[in-house]
Short mmCIF file of C-alpha atoms in Angstrom, two decimals:
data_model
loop_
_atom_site.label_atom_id
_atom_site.label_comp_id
_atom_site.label_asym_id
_atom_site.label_seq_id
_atom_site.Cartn_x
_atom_site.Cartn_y
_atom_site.Cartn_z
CA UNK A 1 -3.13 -17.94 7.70
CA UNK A 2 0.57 -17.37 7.93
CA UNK A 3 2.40 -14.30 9.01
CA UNK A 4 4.02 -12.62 6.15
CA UNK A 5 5.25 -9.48 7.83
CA UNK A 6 5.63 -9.14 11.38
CA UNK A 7 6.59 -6.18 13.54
CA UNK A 8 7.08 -6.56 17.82
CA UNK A 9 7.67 -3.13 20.00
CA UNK A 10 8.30 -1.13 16.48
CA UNK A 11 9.23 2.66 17.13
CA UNK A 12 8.50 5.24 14.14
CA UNK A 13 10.78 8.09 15.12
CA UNK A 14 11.31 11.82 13.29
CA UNK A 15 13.70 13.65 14.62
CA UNK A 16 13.06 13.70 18.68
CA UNK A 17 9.15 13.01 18.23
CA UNK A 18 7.88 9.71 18.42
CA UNK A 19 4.73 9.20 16.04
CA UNK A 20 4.18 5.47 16.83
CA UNK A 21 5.55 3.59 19.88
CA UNK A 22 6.26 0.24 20.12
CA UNK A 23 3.67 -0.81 17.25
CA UNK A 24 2.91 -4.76 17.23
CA UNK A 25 1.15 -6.20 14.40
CA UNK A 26 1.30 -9.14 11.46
CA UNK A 27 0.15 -9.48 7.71
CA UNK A 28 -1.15 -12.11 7.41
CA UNK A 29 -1.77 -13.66 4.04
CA UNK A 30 -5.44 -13.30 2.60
CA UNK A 31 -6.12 -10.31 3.95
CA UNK A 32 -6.00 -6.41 3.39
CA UNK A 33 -5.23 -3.87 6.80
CA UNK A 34 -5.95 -0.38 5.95
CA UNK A 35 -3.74 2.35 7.53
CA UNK A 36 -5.88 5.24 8.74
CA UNK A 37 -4.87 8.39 10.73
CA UNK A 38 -4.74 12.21 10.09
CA UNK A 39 -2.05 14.51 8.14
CA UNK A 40 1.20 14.13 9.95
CA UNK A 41 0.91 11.32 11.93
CA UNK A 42 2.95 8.74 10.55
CA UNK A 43 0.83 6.65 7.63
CA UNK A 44 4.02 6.82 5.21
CA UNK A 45 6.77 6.61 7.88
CA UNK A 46 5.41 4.04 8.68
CA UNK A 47 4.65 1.95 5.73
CA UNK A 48 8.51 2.87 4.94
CA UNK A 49 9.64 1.21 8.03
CA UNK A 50 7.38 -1.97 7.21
CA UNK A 51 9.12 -2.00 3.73
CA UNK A 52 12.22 -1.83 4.92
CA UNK A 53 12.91 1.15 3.27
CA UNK A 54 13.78 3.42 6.34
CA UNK A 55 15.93 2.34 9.55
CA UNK A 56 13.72 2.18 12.80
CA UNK A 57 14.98 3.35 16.38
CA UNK A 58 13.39 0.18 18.54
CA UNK A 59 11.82 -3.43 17.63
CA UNK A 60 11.90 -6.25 15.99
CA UNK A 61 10.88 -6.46 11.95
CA UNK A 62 10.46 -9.87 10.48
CA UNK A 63 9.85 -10.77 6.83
CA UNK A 64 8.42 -14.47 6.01
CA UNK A 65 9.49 -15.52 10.18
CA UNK A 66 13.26 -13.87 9.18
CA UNK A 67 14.86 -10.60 10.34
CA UNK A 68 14.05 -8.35 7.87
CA UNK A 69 17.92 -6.77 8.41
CA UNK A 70 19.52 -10.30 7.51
CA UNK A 71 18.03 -10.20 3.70
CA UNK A 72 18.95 -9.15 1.28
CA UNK A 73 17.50 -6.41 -1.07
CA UNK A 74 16.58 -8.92 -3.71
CA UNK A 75 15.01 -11.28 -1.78
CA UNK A 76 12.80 -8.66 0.13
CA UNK A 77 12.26 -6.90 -3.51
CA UNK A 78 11.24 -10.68 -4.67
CA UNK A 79 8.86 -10.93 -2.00
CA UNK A 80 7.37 -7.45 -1.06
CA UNK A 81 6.47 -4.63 -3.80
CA UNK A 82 5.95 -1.37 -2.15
CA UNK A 83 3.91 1.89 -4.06
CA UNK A 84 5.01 4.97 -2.35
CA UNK A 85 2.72 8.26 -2.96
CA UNK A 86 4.50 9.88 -5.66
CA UNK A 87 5.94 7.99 -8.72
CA UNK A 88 8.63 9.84 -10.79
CA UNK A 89 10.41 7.82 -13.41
CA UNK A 90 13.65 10.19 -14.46
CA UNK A 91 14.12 8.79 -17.88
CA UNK A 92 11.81 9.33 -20.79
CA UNK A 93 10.52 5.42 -21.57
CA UNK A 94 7.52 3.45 -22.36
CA UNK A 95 4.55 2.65 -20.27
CA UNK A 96 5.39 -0.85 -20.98
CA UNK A 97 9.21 -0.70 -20.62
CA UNK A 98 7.80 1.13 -16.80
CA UNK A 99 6.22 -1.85 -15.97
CA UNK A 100 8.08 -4.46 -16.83
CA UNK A 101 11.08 -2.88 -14.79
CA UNK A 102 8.84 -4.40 -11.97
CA UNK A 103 11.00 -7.63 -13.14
CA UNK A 104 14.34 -7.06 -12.40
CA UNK A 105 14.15 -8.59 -8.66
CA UNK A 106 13.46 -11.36 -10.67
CA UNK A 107 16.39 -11.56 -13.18
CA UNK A 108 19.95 -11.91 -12.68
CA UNK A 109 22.71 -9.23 -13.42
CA UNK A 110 23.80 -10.18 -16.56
CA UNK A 111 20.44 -10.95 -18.22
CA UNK A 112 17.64 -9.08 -20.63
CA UNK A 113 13.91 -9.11 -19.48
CA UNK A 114 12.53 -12.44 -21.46
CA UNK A 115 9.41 -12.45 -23.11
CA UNK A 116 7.85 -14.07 -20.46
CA UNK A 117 8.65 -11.00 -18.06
CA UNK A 118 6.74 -8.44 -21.19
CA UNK A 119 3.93 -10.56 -20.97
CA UNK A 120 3.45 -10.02 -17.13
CA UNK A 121 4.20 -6.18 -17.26
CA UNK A 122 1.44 -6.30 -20.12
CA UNK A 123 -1.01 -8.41 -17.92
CA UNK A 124 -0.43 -5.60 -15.41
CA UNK A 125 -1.27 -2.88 -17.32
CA UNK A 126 -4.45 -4.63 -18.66
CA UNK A 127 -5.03 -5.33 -14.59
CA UNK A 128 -5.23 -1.38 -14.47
CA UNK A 129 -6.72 -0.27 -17.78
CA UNK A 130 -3.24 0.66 -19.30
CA UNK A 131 -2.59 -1.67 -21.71
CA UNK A 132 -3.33 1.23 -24.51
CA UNK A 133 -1.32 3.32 -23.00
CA UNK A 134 1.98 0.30 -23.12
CA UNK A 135 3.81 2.20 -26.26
CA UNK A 136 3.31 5.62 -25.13
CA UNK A 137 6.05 7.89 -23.46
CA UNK A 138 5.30 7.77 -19.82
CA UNK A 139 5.71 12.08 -20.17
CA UNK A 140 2.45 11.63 -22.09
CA UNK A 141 0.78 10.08 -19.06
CA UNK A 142 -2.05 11.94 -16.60
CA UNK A 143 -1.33 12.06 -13.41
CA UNK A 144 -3.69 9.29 -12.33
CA UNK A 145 -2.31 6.93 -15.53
CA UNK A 146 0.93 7.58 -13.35
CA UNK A 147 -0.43 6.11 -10.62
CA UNK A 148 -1.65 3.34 -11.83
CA UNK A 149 1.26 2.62 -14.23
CA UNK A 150 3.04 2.97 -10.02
CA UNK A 151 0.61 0.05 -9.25
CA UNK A 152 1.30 -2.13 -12.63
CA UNK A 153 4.98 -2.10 -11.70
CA UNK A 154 4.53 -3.69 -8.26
CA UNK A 155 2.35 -6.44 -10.18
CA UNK A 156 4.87 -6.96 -12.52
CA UNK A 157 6.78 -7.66 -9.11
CA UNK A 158 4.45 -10.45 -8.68
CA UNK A 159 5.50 -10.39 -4.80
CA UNK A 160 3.23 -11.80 -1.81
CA UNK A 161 3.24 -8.81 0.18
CA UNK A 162 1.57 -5.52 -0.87
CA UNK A 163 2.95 -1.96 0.86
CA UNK A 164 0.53 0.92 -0.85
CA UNK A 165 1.08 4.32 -0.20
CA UNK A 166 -1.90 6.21 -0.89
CA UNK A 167 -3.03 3.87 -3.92
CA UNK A 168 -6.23 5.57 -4.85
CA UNK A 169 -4.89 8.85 -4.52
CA UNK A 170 -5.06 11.34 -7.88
CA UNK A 171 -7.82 8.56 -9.70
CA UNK A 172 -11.28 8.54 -10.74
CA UNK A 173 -14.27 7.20 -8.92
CA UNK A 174 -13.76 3.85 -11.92
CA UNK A 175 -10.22 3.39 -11.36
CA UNK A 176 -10.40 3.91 -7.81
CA UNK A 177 -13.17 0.93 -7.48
CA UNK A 178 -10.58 -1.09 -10.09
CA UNK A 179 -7.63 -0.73 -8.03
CA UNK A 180 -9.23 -1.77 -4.42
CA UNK A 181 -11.62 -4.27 -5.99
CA UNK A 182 -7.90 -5.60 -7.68
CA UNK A 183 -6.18 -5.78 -4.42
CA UNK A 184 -9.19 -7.45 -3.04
CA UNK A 185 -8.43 -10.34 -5.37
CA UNK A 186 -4.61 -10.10 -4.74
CA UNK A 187 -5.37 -10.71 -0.90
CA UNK A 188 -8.07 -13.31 -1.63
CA UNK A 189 -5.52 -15.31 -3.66
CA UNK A 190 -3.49 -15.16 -0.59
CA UNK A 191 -1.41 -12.06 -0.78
CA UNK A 192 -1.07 -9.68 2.08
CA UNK A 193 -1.99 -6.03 1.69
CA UNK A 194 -1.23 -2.92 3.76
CA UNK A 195 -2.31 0.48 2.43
CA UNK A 196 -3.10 4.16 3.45
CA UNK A 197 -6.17 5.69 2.76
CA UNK A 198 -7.87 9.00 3.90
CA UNK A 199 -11.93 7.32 3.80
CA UNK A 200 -12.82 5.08 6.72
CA UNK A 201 -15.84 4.07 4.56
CA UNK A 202 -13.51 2.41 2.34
CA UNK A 203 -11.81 1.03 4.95
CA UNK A 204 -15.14 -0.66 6.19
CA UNK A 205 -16.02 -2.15 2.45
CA UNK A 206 -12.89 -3.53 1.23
CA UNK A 207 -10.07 -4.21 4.46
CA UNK A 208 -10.40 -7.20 7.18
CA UNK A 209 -8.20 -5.06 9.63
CA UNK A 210 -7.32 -1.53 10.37
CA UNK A 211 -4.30 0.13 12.03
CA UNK A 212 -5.18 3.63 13.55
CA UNK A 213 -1.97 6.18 14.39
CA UNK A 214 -2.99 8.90 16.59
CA UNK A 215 0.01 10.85 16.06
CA UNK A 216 1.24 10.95 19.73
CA UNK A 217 2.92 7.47 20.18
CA UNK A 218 -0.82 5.84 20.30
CA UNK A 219 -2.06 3.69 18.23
CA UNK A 220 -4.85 0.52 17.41
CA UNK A 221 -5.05 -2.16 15.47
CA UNK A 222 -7.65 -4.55 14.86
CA UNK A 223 -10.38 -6.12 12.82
CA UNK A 224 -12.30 -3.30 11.16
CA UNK A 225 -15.01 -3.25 13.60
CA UNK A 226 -12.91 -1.34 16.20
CA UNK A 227 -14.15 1.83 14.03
CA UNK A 228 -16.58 3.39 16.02
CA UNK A 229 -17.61 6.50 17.49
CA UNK A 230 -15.26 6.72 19.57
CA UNK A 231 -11.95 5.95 17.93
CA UNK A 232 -13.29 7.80 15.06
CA UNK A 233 -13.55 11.19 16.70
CA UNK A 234 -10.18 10.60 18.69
CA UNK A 235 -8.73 9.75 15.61
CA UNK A 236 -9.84 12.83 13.30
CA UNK A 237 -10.39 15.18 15.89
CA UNK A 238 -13.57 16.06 14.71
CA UNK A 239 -17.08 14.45 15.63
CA UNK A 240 -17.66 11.69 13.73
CA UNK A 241 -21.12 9.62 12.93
CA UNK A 242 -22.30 6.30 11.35
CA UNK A 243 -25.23 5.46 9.36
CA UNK A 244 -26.70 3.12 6.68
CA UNK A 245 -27.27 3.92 3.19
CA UNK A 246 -28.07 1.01 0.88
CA UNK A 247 -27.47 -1.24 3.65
CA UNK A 248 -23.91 -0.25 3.81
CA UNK A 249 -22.59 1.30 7.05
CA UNK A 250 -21.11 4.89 6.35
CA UNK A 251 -19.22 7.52 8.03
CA UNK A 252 -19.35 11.38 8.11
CA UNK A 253 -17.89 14.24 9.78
CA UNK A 254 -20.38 16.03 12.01
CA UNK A 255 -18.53 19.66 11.84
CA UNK A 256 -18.04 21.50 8.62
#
């Protein structure tokens, strides 16, 4: 498997307080890393940085073996679709028209989205139950429609490389099974996927690695087995325990 986003002695940086120091890790295609950590301790910031959508203090970023900082917007936009945790879209359009804006990367300057490009953002919004929604005024939309019509845009991207802030959050139990079991596919096709979530048990059932931020500078990365115990409890800051319910290994907070 191939490296499609690489990061070597990365420094997330707010003000004077380091929240991750000198982070080294790759996406590789075919596979999903989950991002796990508490409130406040960098999950976005650094998900930004990875997307190239914030400028980082210290390190090296690479996108497809190139220095992120040498492309260009349209070629990372061509090749990396990032969801960020809240979706606003300022003017009053369709679902459909949403989605297909997912596109433009795609499509020179001077041209009109082809018919080809409505039939993508409408394969999208079937991928995440929308497609009855594609005539409606996104104003009309729930809040978890929202973020899914987020997600169909970043299919309609069609890019190899998945940054997803959040993507479950604000949807149903259903939908929130669709949308992981959907970027289980995406990676299994051979895209690479990096998203935030606040359940380790999800974590366990759906990623191949995790990357745990501590807050303080510290963090881990690994396959998903390095949740245990140990790093679950230093990582929450509350005692945390496994067990097995319908053969699937589960955790749970000990204190509440």
């Amino acid at each position: 498997m191939s490296a499609c986003l690489s990061c070597s002695q990365l420094d997330i940086v707010v003000n004077t307080t380091t929240l991750v120091s000198q982070l080294n890790m790759s996406l590789t295609s075919g596979t999903i890393t989950c991002v796990l950590g508490r409130n406040g301790t960098g999950k976005s910031l650094t998900l930004q940085t990875l997307a190239g959508l914030r400028p980082f203090q210290h390190g090296k970023l690479s996108l497809n073996d190139q220095p992120l900082q040498s492309l260009s917007h349209k070629y990372i936009a061509q090749h990396r679709a990032f969801v960020a945790q809240d979706f606003e879209e300022p003017f009053p359009v369709t679902a459909l028209e949403c989605a297909v804006s997912g596109r433009h990367p795609h499509i020179n300057f001077w041209q009109w989205e082809s018919a080809d490009d409505y039939e993508v953002a409408r394969t999208a919004l079937h991928a995440v139950d929308l497609v009855e929604t594609a005539d409606r005024s996104i104003q009309t939309l729930s809040g978890g429609e929202r973020r899914r019509l987020a997600i169909a845009v970043a299919l309609t991207q069609s890019p190899s490389i998945f940054v997803l802030d959040e993507p479950i959050n604000h949807l149903d139990p259903q939908h929130q099974r669709q949308v992981l079991n959907l970027f289980r596919h995406k990676a299994d096709a051979g895209c690479a996927v990096i998203m935030s979530l606040h359940d380790p048990n999800i974590a366990l059932q759906f990623a191949d690695n995790v990357l745990l931020l501590f807050g303080d500078g510290c963090w881990q990365y690994g396959k998903v087995d390095i949740l245990n115990s140990n790093s679950m409890t230093e990582l929450y800051r509350t005692p945390m325990k496994d067990f097995v319910l319908a053969d699937q290994r589960k955790w749970i907070g000990m204190q509440w």
